[in-house]
Tab-separated table of C-alpha atoms and ligand atoms in Angstrom:
chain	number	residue	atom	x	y	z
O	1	UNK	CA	85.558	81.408	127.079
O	2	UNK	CA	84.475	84.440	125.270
O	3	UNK	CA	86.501	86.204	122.264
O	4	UNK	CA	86.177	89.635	122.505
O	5	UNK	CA	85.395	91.634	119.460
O	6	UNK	CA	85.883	95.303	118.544
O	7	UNK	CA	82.615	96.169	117.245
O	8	UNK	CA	82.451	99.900	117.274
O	9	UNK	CA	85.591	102.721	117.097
O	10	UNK	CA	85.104	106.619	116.955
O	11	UNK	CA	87.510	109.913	117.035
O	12	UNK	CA	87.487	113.245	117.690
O	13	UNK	CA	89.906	116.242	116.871
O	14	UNK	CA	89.264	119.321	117.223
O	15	UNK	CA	89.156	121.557	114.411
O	16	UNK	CA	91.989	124.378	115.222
O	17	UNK	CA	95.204	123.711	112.958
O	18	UNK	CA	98.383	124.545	114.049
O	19	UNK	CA	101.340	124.361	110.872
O	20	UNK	CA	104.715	123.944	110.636
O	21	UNK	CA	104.601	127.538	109.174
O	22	UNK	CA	102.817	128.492	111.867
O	23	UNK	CA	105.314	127.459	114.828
O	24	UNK	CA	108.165	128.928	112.232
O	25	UNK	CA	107.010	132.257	113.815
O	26	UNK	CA	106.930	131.034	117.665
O	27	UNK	CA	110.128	129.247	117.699
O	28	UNK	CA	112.852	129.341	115.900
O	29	UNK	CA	112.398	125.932	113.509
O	30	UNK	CA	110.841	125.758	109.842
O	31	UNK	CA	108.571	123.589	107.943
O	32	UNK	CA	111.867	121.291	106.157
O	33	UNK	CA	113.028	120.663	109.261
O	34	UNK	CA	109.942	119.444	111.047
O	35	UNK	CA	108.892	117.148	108.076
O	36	UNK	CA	112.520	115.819	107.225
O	37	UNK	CA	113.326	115.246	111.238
O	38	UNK	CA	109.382	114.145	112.163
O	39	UNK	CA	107.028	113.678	108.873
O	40	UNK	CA	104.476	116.052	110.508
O	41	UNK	CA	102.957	118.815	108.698
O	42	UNK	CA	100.342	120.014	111.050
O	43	UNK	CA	98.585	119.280	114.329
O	44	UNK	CA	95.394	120.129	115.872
O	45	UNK	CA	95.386	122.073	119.038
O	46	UNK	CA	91.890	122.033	121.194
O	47	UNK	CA	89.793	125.337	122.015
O	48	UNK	CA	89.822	126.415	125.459
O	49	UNK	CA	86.066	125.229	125.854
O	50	UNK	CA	87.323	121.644	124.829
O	51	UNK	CA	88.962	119.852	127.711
O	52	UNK	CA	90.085	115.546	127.610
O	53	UNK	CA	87.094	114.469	128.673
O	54	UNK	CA	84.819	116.746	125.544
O	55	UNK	CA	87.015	114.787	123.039
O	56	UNK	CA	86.831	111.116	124.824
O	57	UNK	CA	82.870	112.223	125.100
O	58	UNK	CA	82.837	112.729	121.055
O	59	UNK	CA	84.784	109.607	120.175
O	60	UNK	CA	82.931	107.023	122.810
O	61	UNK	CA	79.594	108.245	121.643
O	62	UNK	CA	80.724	107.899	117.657
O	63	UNK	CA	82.169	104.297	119.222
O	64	UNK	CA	78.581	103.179	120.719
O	65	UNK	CA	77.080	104.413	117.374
O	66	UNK	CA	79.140	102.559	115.412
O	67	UNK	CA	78.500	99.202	117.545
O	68	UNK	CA	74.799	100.297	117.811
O	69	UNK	CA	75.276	99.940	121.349
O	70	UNK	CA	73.282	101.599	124.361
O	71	UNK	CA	75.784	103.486	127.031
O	72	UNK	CA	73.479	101.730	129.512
O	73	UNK	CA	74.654	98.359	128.086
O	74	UNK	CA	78.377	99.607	129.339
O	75	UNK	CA	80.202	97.189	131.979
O	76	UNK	CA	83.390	99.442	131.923
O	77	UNK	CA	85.613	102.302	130.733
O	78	UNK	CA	88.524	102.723	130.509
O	79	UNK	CA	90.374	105.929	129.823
O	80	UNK	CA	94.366	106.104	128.701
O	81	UNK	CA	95.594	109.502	129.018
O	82	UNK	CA	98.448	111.027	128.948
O	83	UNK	CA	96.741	114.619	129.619
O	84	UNK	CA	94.172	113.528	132.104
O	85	UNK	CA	91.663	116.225	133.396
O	86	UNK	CA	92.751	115.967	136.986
O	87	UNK	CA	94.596	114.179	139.066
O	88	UNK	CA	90.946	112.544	140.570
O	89	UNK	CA	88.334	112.452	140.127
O	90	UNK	CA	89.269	110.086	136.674
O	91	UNK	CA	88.439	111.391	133.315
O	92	UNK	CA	86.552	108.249	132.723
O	93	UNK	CA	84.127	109.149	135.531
O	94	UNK	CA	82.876	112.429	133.779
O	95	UNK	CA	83.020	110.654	130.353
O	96	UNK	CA	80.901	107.820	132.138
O	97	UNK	CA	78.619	110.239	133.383
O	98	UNK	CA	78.182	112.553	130.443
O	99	UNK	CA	77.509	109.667	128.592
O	100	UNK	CA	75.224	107.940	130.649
O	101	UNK	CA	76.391	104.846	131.215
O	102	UNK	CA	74.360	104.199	134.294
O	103	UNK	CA	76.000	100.617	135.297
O	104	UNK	CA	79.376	100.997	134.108
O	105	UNK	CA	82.648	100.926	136.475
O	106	UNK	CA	84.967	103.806	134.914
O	107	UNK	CA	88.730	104.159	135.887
O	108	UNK	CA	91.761	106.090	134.277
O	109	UNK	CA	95.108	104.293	132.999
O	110	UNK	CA	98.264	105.665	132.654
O	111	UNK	CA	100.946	104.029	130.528
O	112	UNK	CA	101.622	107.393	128.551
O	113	UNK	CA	101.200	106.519	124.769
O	114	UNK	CA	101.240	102.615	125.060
O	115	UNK	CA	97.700	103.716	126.827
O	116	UNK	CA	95.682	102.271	124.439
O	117	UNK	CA	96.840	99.364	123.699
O	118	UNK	CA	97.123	98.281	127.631
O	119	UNK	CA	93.544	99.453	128.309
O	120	UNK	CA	92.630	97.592	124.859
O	121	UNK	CA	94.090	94.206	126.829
O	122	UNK	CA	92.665	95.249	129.946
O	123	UNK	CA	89.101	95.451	128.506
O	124	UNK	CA	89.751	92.061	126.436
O	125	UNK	CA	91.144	90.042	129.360
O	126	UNK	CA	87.776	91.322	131.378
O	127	UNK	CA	85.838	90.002	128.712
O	128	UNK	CA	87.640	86.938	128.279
O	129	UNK	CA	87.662	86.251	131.737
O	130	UNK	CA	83.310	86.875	131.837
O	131	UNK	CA	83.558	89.062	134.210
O	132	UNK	CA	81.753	91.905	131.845
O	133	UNK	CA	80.361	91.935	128.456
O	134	UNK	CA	80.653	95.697	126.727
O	135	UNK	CA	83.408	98.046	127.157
O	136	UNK	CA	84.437	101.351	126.314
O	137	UNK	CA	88.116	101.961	125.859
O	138	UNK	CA	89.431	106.186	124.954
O	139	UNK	CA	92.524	107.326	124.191
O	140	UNK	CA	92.554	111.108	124.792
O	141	UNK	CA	94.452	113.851	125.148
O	142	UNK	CA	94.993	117.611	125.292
O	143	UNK	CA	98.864	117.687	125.518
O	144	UNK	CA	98.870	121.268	123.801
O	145	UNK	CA	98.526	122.291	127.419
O	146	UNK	CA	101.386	120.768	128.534
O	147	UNK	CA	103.207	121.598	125.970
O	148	UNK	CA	106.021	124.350	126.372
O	149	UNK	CA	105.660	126.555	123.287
O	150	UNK	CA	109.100	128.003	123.470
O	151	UNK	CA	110.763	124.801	123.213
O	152	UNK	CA	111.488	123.572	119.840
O	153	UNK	CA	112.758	120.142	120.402
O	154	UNK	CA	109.200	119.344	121.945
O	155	UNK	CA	106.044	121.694	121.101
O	156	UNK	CA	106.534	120.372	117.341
O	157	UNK	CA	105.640	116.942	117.905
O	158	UNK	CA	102.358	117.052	120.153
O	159	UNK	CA	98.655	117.370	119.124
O	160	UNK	CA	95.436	116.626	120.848
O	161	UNK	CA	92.466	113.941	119.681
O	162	UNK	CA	90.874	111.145	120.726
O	163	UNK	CA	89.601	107.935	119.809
O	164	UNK	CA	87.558	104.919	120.881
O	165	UNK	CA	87.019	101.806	120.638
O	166	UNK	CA	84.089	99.136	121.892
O	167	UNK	CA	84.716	95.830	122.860
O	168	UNK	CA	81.943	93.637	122.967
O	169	UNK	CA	81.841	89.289	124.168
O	170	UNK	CA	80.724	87.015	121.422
O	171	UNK	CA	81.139	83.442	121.100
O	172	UNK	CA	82.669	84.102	117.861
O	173	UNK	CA	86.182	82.845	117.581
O	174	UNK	CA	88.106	86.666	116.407
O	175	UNK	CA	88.778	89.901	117.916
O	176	UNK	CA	91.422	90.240	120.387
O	177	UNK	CA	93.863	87.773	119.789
O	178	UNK	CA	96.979	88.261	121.739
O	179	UNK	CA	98.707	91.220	123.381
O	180	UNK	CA	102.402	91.609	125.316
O	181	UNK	CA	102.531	94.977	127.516
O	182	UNK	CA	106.509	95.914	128.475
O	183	UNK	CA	107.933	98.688	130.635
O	184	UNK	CA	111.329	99.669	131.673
O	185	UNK	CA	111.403	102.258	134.594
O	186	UNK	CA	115.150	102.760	134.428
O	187	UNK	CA	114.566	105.161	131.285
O	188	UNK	CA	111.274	106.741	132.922
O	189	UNK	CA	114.068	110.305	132.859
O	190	UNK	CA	114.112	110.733	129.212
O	191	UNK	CA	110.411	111.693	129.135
O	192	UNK	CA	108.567	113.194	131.855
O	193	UNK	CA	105.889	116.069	132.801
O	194	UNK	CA	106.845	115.941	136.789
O	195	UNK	CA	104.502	119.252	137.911
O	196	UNK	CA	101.384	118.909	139.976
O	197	UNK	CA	102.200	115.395	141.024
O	198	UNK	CA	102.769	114.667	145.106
O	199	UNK	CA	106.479	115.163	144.318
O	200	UNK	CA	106.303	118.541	142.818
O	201	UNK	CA	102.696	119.966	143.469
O	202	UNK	CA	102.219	123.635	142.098
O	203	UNK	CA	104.130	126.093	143.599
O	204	UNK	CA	105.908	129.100	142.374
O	205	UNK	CA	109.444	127.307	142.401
O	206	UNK	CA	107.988	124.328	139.979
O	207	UNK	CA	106.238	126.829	137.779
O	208	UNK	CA	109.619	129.031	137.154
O	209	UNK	CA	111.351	125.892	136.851
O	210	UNK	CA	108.878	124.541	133.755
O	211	UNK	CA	107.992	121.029	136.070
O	212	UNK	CA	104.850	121.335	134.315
O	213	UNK	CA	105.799	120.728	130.500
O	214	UNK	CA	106.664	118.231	129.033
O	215	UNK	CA	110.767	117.207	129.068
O	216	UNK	CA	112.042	115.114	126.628
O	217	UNK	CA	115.059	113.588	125.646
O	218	UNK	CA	114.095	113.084	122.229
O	219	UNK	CA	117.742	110.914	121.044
O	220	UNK	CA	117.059	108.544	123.815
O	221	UNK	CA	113.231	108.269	122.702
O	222	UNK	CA	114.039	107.624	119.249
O	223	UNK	CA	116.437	104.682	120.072
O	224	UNK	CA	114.353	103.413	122.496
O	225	UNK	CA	111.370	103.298	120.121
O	226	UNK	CA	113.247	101.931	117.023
O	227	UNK	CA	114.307	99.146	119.270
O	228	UNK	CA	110.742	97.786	120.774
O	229	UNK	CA	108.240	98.541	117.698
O	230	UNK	CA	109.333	95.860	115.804
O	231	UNK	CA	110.135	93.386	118.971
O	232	UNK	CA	106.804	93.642	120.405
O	233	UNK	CA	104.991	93.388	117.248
O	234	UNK	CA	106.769	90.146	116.936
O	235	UNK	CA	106.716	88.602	119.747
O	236	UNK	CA	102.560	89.643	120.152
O	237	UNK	CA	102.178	87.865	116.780
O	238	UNK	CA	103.844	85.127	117.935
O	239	UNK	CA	101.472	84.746	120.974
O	240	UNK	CA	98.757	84.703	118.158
O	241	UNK	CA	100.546	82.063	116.236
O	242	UNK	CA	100.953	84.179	113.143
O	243	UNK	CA	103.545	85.667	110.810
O	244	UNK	CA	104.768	88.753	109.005
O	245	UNK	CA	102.955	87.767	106.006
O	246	UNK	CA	99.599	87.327	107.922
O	247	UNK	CA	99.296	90.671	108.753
O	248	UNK	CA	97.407	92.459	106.996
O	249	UNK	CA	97.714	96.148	108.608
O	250	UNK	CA	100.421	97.713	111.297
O	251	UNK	CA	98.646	100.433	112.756
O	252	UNK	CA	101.735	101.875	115.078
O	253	UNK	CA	101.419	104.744	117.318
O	254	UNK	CA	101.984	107.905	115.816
O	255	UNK	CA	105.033	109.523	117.039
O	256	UNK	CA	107.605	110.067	113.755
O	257	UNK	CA	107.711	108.542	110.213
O	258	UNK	CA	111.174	107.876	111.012
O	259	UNK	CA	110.435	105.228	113.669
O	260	UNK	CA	107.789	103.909	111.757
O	261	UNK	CA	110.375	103.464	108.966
O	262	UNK	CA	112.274	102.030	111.094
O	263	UNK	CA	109.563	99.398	112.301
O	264	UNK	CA	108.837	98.597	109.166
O	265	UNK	CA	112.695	97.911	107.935
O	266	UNK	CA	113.595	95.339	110.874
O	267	UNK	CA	110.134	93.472	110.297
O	268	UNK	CA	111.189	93.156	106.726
O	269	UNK	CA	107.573	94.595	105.627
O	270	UNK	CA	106.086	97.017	102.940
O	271	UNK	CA	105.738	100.850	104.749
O	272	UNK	CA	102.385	100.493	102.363
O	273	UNK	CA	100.932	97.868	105.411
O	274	UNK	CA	101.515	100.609	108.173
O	275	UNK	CA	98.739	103.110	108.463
O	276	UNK	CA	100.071	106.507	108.506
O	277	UNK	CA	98.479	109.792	109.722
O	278	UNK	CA	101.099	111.575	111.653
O	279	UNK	CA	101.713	114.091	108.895
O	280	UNK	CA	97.927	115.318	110.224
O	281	UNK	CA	97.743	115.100	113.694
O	282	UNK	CA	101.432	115.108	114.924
O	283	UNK	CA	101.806	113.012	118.006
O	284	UNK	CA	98.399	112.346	119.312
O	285	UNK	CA	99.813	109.858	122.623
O	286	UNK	CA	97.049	107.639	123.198
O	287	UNK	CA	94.523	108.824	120.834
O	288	UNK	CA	96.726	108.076	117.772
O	289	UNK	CA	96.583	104.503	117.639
O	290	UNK	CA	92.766	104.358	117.221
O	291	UNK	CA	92.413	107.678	115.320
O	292	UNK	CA	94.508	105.894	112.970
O	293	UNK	CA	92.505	102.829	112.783
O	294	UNK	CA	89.276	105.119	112.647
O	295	UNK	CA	90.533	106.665	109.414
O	296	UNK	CA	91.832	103.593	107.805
O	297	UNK	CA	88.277	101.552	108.617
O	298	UNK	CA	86.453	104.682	107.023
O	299	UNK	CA	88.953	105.116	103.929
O	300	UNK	CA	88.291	101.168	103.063
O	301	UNK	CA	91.668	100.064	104.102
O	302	UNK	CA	90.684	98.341	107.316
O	303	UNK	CA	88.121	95.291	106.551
O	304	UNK	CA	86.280	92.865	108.407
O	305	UNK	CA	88.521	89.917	109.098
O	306	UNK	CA	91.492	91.592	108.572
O	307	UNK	CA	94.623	90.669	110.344
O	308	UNK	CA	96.016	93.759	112.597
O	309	UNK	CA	98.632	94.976	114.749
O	310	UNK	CA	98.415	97.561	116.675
O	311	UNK	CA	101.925	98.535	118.562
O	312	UNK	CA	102.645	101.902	120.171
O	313	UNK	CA	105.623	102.979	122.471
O	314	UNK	CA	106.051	106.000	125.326
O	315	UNK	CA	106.904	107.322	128.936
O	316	UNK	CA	107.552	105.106	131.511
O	317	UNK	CA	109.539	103.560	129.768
O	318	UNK	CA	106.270	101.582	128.223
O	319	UNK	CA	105.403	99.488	125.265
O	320	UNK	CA	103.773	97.047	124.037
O	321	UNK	CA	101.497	95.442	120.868
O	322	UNK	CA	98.305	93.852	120.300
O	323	UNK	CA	96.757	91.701	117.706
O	324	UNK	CA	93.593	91.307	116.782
O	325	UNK	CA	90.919	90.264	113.655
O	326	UNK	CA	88.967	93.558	112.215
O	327	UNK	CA	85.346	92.432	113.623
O	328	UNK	CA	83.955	95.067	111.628
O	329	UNK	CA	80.113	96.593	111.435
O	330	UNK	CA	77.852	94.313	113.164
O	331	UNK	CA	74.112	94.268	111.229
O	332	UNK	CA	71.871	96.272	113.876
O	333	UNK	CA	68.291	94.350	114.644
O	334	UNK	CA	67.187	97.695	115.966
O	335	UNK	CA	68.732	101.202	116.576
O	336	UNK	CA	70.323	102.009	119.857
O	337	UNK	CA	70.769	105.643	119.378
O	338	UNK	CA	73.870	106.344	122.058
O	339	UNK	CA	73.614	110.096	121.321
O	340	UNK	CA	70.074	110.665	122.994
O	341	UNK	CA	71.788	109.597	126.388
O	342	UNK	CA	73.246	112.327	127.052
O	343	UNK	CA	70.236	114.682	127.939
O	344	UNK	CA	68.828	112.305	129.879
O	345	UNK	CA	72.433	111.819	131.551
O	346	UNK	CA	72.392	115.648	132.482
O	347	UNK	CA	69.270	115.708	134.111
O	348	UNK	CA	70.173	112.723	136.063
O	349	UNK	CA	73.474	114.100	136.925
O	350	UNK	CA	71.359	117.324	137.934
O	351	UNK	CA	69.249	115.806	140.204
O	352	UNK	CA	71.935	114.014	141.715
O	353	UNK	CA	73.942	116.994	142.701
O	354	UNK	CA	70.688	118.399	143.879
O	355	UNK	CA	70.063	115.604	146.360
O	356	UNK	CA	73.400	115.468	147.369
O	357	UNK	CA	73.162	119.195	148.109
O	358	UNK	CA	69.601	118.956	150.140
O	359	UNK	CA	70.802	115.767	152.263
O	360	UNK	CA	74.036	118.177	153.056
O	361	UNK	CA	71.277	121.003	153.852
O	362	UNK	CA	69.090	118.582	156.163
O	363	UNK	CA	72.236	116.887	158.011
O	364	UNK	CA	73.514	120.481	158.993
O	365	UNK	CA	70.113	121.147	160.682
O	366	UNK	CA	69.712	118.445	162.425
O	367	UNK	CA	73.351	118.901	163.651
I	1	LIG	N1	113.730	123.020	114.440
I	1	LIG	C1	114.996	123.221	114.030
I	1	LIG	N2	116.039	122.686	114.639
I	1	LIG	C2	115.818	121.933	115.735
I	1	LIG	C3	114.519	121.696	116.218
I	1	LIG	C4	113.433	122.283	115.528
I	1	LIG	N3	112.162	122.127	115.904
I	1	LIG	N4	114.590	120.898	117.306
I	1	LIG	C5	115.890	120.634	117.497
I	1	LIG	N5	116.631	121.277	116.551
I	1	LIG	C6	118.075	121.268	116.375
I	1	LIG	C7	118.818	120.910	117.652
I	1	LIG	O1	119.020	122.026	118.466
I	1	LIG	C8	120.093	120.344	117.102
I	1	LIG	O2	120.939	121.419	116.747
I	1	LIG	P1	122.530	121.323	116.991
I	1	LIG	O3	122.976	120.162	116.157
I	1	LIG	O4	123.018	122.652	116.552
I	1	LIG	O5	122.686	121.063	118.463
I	1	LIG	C9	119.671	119.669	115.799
I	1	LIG	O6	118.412	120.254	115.440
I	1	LIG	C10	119.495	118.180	115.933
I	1	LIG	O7	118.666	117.942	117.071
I	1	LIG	P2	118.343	116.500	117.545
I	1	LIG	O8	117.567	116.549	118.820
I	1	LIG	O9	119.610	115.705	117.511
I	1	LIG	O10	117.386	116.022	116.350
I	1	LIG	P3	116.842	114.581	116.031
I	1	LIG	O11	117.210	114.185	114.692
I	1	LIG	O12	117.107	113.624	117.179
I	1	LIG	O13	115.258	114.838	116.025
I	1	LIG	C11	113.323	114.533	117.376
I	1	LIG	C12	114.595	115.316	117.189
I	1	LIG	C13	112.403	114.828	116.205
I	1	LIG	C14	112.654	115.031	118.670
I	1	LIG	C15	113.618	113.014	117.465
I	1	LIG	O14	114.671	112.789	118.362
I	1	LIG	C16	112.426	112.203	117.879
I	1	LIG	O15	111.419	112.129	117.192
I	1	LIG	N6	112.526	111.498	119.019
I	1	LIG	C17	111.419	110.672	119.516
I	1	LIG	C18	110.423	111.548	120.212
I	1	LIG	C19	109.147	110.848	120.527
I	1	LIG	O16	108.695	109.991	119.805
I	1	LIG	N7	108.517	111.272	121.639
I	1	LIG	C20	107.218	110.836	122.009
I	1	LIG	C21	107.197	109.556	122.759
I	1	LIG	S1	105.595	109.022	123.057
I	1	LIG	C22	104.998	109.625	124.583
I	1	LIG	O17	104.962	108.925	125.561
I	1	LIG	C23	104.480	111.004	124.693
């Protein structure tokens, strides 16, 4: 049975940076109160020109270059968003195409910010299994517009990112090592964006009534989360026959120090093993886990053979850990050189649409 590795991660954020000072003047809340109540100090917000599927683009690519891997060598990916692009056609279909990944299947998961780590298993158990070799997992979001900006007990907390990871088989015991996924529908009302869906699809009513921002109630949230990080992260290292003191990173979604704190206090281990960037980004949903593990692989924290855990929590109710060994940088025979794809991938997609569009033509005339 194959192991499967993580042999290449990437982000993205974009570079507009929205402060604590800076919502001070939209809404009535202040830069003590955001960092006492959340640890966050700033987020980044996308440009209009930068959608969920620009940033997954950015971070898969930097996650092929870092593996050294060809998007034609892609079997699959796998999207978790929170802040999809549509409805359909899946973000991971225009990522997949933009990127060229000529033979991969593509499909979108939703588990709100416990994304990434259920896609992360999802990708793993398909390599496992031998049913495909490479994948491309994204966590990415542009919750900023979902976000209602005159309500203070939410538009704090959000940012948009992304980040990537590829999975690769080997026959090189490592990588993935266990992973528990939980949900509990009966508190999917204490967080919920229920506009544009079949239930509520866009009408004047659902707009005045603000279906289409995010609701939260953030109490419930807070218990909720307090309660599972430290569970799953147990019971997923227990699956992996390890302990506590084998870990040697936590890399927990990104949602407030608090619950972090929290985490750390019931697993009886050092906040200094939890890798922290929510002061930065603010909550990032599915793009915070791996931004986070981006950052700590290119600060030096994050080394190859490292122990890891990465456990996140969100809407649904969802949640759920996974453990794996830090593959690390793979030593390249030659250069792949992802990047140079993606003009190829634009003329293909071109021509495509052209064909598609003269076959229309010729069927209507010979109607
Ligand atoms: N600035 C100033 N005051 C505020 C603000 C603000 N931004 N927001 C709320 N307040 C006020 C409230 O109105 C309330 O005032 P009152 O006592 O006069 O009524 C007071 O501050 C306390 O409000 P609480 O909501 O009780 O504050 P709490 O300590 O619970 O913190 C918070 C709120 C930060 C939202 C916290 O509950 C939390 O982090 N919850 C978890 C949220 C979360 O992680 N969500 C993401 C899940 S992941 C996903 O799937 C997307």
């Amino acid at each position: 049975m194959p192991y499967a590795h993580i042999t290449g991660w990437g982000m993205s954020i974009p570079e507009p940076v929205l402060t604590n000072e800076d919502l001070a003047k939209m809404v009535d809340t202040n830069d003590e109160w955001i960092r006492d109540r959340t640890g966050i100090r700033e987020r980044r917000i996308a440009r209009e020109d930068q959608f969920t599927s620009t940033l997954a683009v950015e971070a898969g690519i930097k996650a092929l270059q870092a593996a050294n891997l060809a998007p034609t060598e892609l079997d699959l990916i796998i999207v978790a968003s929170s802040s999809p692009e549509y409805i359909f056609p899946a973000t991971a279909c225009i990522v997949q195409d933009q990127i060229g990944a000529a033979k991969a299947g593509a499909f979108d998961l939703l588990a709100a910010c416990s994304g990434f780590i259920y896609a992360t298993n999802m990708a793993a158990q398909s390599i496992r299994s031998g049913s495909i070799k490479n994948a491309l997992v994204i966590g990415s979001e542009t919750l900023s517009r979902f976000v209602n900006w005159k309500d203070r007990s939410t538009c704090i907390l959000f940012g948009d990112g992304a980040g990537a990871f590829v999975l690769q088989a080997s026959e090189r015991p490592g990588g993935v090592l266990s992973a528990v996924m939980h949900s509990d529908g009966s508190g999917a009302e204490s967080l919920t964006l229920l506009g544009g869906g079949a239930r509520y699809p866009a009408t004047e009513t659902t707009l005045a009534e603000g279906k289409h921002y995010i609701q939260m109630d953030g109490k419930a949230v807070f218990r909720f989360a307090t309660r599972v990080m430290g569970s799953a992260t147990k019971e997923a290292l227990a699956l992996a026959g390890l302990k506590t003191e084998d870990v040697d990173w936590i890399i927990p979604h990104q949602a407030n120090f608090r619950i972090i704190e929290t985490a750390a206090k019931y697993l009886k281990m050092p906040l200094e093993k939890f890798v922290i960037n929510v002061d930065r980004y603010g909550n990032t949903s599915t793009a915070s886990i791996p931004i986070a593990a981006v950052e700590a692989f290119e600060k030096g924290k994050l080394k190859s053979g490292d122990k890891v855990v990465f456990v996140g929590f969100g809407a649904g109710l969802t949640w759920g850990a996974l453990v794996a060994e830090w593959t690390g940088p793979i030593p390249a025979k030659k250069q792949a050189h992802p990047e140079q794809y993606r003009l190829f991938a634009r003329l293909r997609s071109w021509a495509r649409r052209a064909i598609r569009f003269l076959e229309g033509f010729l069927s209507r005339r010979e109607l």
